């Protein structure tokens, strides 16, 4: 009986999604699956740092699901899941006085530091988004070490990433990036 109820609930959910998609359209559904919170902060800090706001939104979605209080198993904090040591390093680079790891739970601070870091990764890795994402996920020094062993496709895409977790992360963020570009309009400058 429990299995029947479970299947029934699953089918009801599927039917509900189809009905909602039919009446409200694909954009309505996609914007519920890929929300965009902190849009003003994303647009402002992306413009300040010269980063792509769509990429910032995709990273936030993948990293924290827009939860400003998220903490990873490894200790990364906030919307863009910045490690306290990395946050302190970035804060020093941008001249932020009195930085504490608790500041990473402040959406505006977290997005500002994360955008600066993305710009840093873009400069370090020639703006190649998959490599930037690999560095964001696995650390820039680690990526720099294995970068010479990685194969690239004709359009600069990574063919093989030595870490399955990082490879999945890149795919997840790039997929979200395309969705944010398709279903939202963000100020890019």
CSV table of C-alpha atoms in Angstrom, one decimal:
chain,number,residue,atom,x,y,z
A,1,UNK,CA,0.0,0.0,0.0
A,2,UNK,CA,2.8,2.4,0.9
A,3,UNK,CA,4.5,1.8,-2.5
A,4,UNK,CA,1.2,2.6,-4.3
A,5,UNK,CA,0.8,5.9,-2.4
A,6,UNK,CA,4.4,6.8,-3.2
A,7,UNK,CA,3.8,6.2,-6.9
A,8,UNK,CA,0.5,8.0,-6.8
A,9,UNK,CA,2.1,11.1,-5.3
A,10,UNK,CA,4.9,11.0,-7.9
A,11,UNK,CA,2.4,10.9,-10.7
A,12,UNK,CA,0.3,13.7,-9.2
A,13,UNK,CA,3.5,15.8,-9.0
A,14,UNK,CA,4.3,15.1,-12.6
A,15,UNK,CA,0.8,15.9,-13.7
A,16,UNK,CA,0.8,19.1,-11.7
A,17,UNK,CA,4.1,20.2,-13.3
A,18,UNK,CA,2.7,19.6,-16.7
A,19,UNK,CA,-0.5,21.5,-16.0
A,20,UNK,CA,1.5,24.4,-14.5
A,21,UNK,CA,3.8,24.4,-17.5
A,22,UNK,CA,0.8,24.4,-19.9
A,23,UNK,CA,-1.0,27.3,-18.2
A,24,UNK,CA,1.9,29.4,-17.1
A,25,UNK,CA,4.5,28.5,-19.7
A,26,UNK,CA,8.1,27.2,-19.6
A,27,UNK,CA,9.5,30.5,-18.3
A,28,UNK,CA,7.3,30.4,-15.2
A,29,UNK,CA,8.4,26.9,-14.4
A,30,UNK,CA,12.1,27.5,-15.1
A,31,UNK,CA,12.1,30.6,-13.0
A,32,UNK,CA,10.7,28.6,-10.1
A,33,UNK,CA,13.4,25.9,-10.6
A,34,UNK,CA,16.1,28.5,-11.0
A,35,UNK,CA,15.2,31.4,-8.8
A,36,UNK,CA,17.0,34.8,-8.9
A,37,UNK,CA,17.3,36.4,-5.5
A,38,UNK,CA,19.7,39.3,-4.7
A,39,UNK,CA,19.4,40.5,-8.3
A,40,UNK,CA,20.4,44.1,-7.4
A,41,UNK,CA,23.5,42.9,-5.5
A,42,UNK,CA,24.5,40.5,-8.3
A,43,UNK,CA,24.1,43.2,-11.0
A,44,UNK,CA,25.9,45.9,-8.9
A,45,UNK,CA,28.8,43.7,-7.8
A,46,UNK,CA,29.2,42.1,-11.2
A,47,UNK,CA,29.4,45.5,-12.8
A,48,UNK,CA,31.9,46.7,-10.2
A,49,UNK,CA,34.2,43.7,-10.8
A,50,UNK,CA,33.7,43.2,-14.5
A,51,UNK,CA,32.1,39.8,-14.2
A,52,UNK,CA,29.1,38.3,-15.9
A,53,UNK,CA,26.0,38.6,-13.7
A,54,UNK,CA,24.5,35.5,-15.3
A,55,UNK,CA,27.5,33.4,-14.3
A,56,UNK,CA,27.4,34.8,-10.8
A,57,UNK,CA,23.7,33.8,-10.5
A,58,UNK,CA,24.5,30.3,-11.8
A,59,UNK,CA,27.3,29.9,-9.3
A,60,UNK,CA,25.1,31.1,-6.4
A,61,UNK,CA,22.4,28.7,-7.5
A,62,UNK,CA,24.8,25.7,-7.7
A,63,UNK,CA,26.8,26.6,-4.6
A,64,UNK,CA,24.1,27.6,-2.1
A,65,UNK,CA,20.7,27.6,-3.8
A,66,UNK,CA,20.5,31.3,-2.8
A,67,UNK,CA,20.8,30.4,1.0
A,68,UNK,CA,22.9,33.2,2.5
A,69,UNK,CA,23.5,31.0,5.6
A,70,UNK,CA,24.7,27.9,3.7
A,71,UNK,CA,27.8,26.2,5.1
A,72,UNK,CA,29.5,23.4,3.2
A,73,UNK,CA,31.0,20.3,4.8
A,74,UNK,CA,34.4,21.9,4.1
A,75,UNK,CA,33.5,25.1,5.8
A,76,UNK,CA,32.7,27.4,2.8
A,77,UNK,CA,30.1,30.0,3.7
A,78,UNK,CA,27.3,32.0,2.3
A,79,UNK,CA,25.8,32.5,-1.1
A,80,UNK,CA,28.9,31.9,-3.2
A,81,UNK,CA,30.4,29.4,-0.7
A,82,UNK,CA,33.6,31.2,0.0
A,83,UNK,CA,36.2,29.6,2.4
A,84,UNK,CA,37.0,31.9,5.3
A,85,UNK,CA,40.8,31.9,4.4
A,86,UNK,CA,39.9,32.8,0.8
A,87,UNK,CA,37.5,35.5,2.0
A,88,UNK,CA,40.2,37.0,4.2
A,89,UNK,CA,42.7,37.0,1.3
A,90,UNK,CA,40.1,38.7,-1.0
A,91,UNK,CA,39.2,41.2,1.7
A,92,UNK,CA,42.9,42.1,2.0
A,93,UNK,CA,43.1,42.6,-1.8
A,94,UNK,CA,40.0,44.8,-1.9
A,95,UNK,CA,41.0,46.8,1.2
A,96,UNK,CA,38.2,45.6,3.4
A,97,UNK,CA,39.1,46.4,7.0
A,98,UNK,CA,38.1,44.3,9.9
A,99,UNK,CA,36.9,41.3,7.9
A,100,UNK,CA,35.7,38.3,9.9
A,101,UNK,CA,34.5,34.9,8.5
A,102,UNK,CA,31.0,35.9,9.7
A,103,UNK,CA,30.9,38.6,7.1
A,104,UNK,CA,30.6,35.8,4.5
A,105,UNK,CA,27.0,35.4,5.6
A,106,UNK,CA,26.2,38.9,4.5
A,107,UNK,CA,24.8,38.6,1.0
A,108,UNK,CA,26.3,41.9,-0.2
A,109,UNK,CA,29.8,41.2,1.2
A,110,UNK,CA,29.7,37.6,-0.1
A,111,UNK,CA,28.6,38.6,-3.6
A,112,UNK,CA,31.2,41.4,-3.7
A,113,UNK,CA,34.0,39.1,-2.7
A,114,UNK,CA,32.8,36.3,-4.9
A,115,UNK,CA,32.6,38.6,-7.9
A,116,UNK,CA,36.1,40.0,-7.3
A,117,UNK,CA,37.3,36.4,-7.1
A,118,UNK,CA,35.6,35.4,-10.3
A,119,UNK,CA,37.3,38.4,-12.0
A,120,UNK,CA,40.6,37.3,-10.6
A,121,UNK,CA,40.1,33.8,-11.9
A,122,UNK,CA,39.1,35.2,-15.3
A,123,UNK,CA,42.3,37.1,-15.5
A,124,UNK,CA,44.4,34.2,-14.3
A,125,UNK,CA,42.8,31.7,-16.7
A,126,UNK,CA,42.3,33.9,-19.8
A,127,UNK,CA,38.5,34.1,-19.3
A,128,UNK,CA,37.9,30.4,-20.2
A,129,UNK,CA,34.7,29.8,-18.2
A,130,UNK,CA,35.1,26.0,-17.7
A,131,UNK,CA,38.6,26.5,-16.3
A,132,UNK,CA,37.4,29.4,-14.1
A,133,UNK,CA,34.7,27.2,-12.8
A,134,UNK,CA,37.1,24.3,-12.1
A,135,UNK,CA,39.4,26.8,-10.2
A,136,UNK,CA,36.4,28.2,-8.3
A,137,UNK,CA,35.4,24.6,-7.3
A,138,UNK,CA,38.8,23.0,-6.8
A,139,UNK,CA,41.2,25.9,-6.2
A,140,UNK,CA,43.2,27.9,-8.6
A,141,UNK,CA,46.6,26.4,-7.6
A,142,UNK,CA,45.3,22.8,-8.1
A,143,UNK,CA,43.8,23.7,-11.4
A,144,UNK,CA,47.1,25.4,-12.6
A,145,UNK,CA,48.9,22.1,-11.7
A,146,UNK,CA,46.8,19.8,-13.9
A,147,UNK,CA,45.9,22.3,-16.6
A,148,UNK,CA,48.8,21.3,-18.8
A,149,UNK,CA,47.5,17.7,-18.8
A,150,UNK,CA,43.9,18.6,-19.7
A,151,UNK,CA,42.6,18.2,-23.3
A,152,UNK,CA,40.7,21.0,-24.9
A,153,UNK,CA,38.1,20.9,-27.7
A,154,UNK,CA,38.1,23.1,-30.8
A,155,UNK,CA,36.1,25.9,-29.0
A,156,UNK,CA,38.3,25.9,-25.8
A,157,UNK,CA,36.0,23.6,-23.8
A,158,UNK,CA,37.6,21.1,-21.4
A,159,UNK,CA,37.4,17.6,-22.7
A,160,UNK,CA,38.7,15.8,-19.6
A,161,UNK,CA,38.8,17.0,-16.0
A,162,UNK,CA,40.8,14.9,-13.6
A,163,UNK,CA,38.3,15.3,-10.8
A,164,UNK,CA,34.8,13.9,-11.3
A,165,UNK,CA,33.3,16.2,-8.7
A,166,UNK,CA,34.8,19.2,-10.5
A,167,UNK,CA,33.6,18.0,-13.9
A,168,UNK,CA,30.1,17.6,-12.6
A,169,UNK,CA,30.3,21.1,-11.0
A,170,UNK,CA,31.3,22.6,-14.3
A,171,UNK,CA,28.4,21.0,-16.2
A,172,UNK,CA,25.9,22.0,-13.4
A,173,UNK,CA,27.0,25.6,-13.4
A,174,UNK,CA,27.2,25.9,-17.2
A,175,UNK,CA,23.7,24.4,-17.5
A,176,UNK,CA,22.4,26.9,-15.0
A,177,UNK,CA,24.3,29.7,-16.8
A,178,UNK,CA,22.4,29.0,-20.0
A,179,UNK,CA,19.1,28.9,-18.2
A,180,UNK,CA,19.7,32.2,-16.4
A,181,UNK,CA,20.7,33.7,-19.8
A,182,UNK,CA,17.6,32.4,-21.4
A,183,UNK,CA,14.9,33.1,-18.8
A,184,UNK,CA,16.2,36.3,-17.1
A,185,UNK,CA,17.3,39.8,-18.2
A,186,UNK,CA,20.1,41.1,-16.1
A,187,UNK,CA,21.9,44.4,-16.4
A,188,UNK,CA,25.4,43.6,-17.7
A,189,UNK,CA,27.1,47.0,-17.2
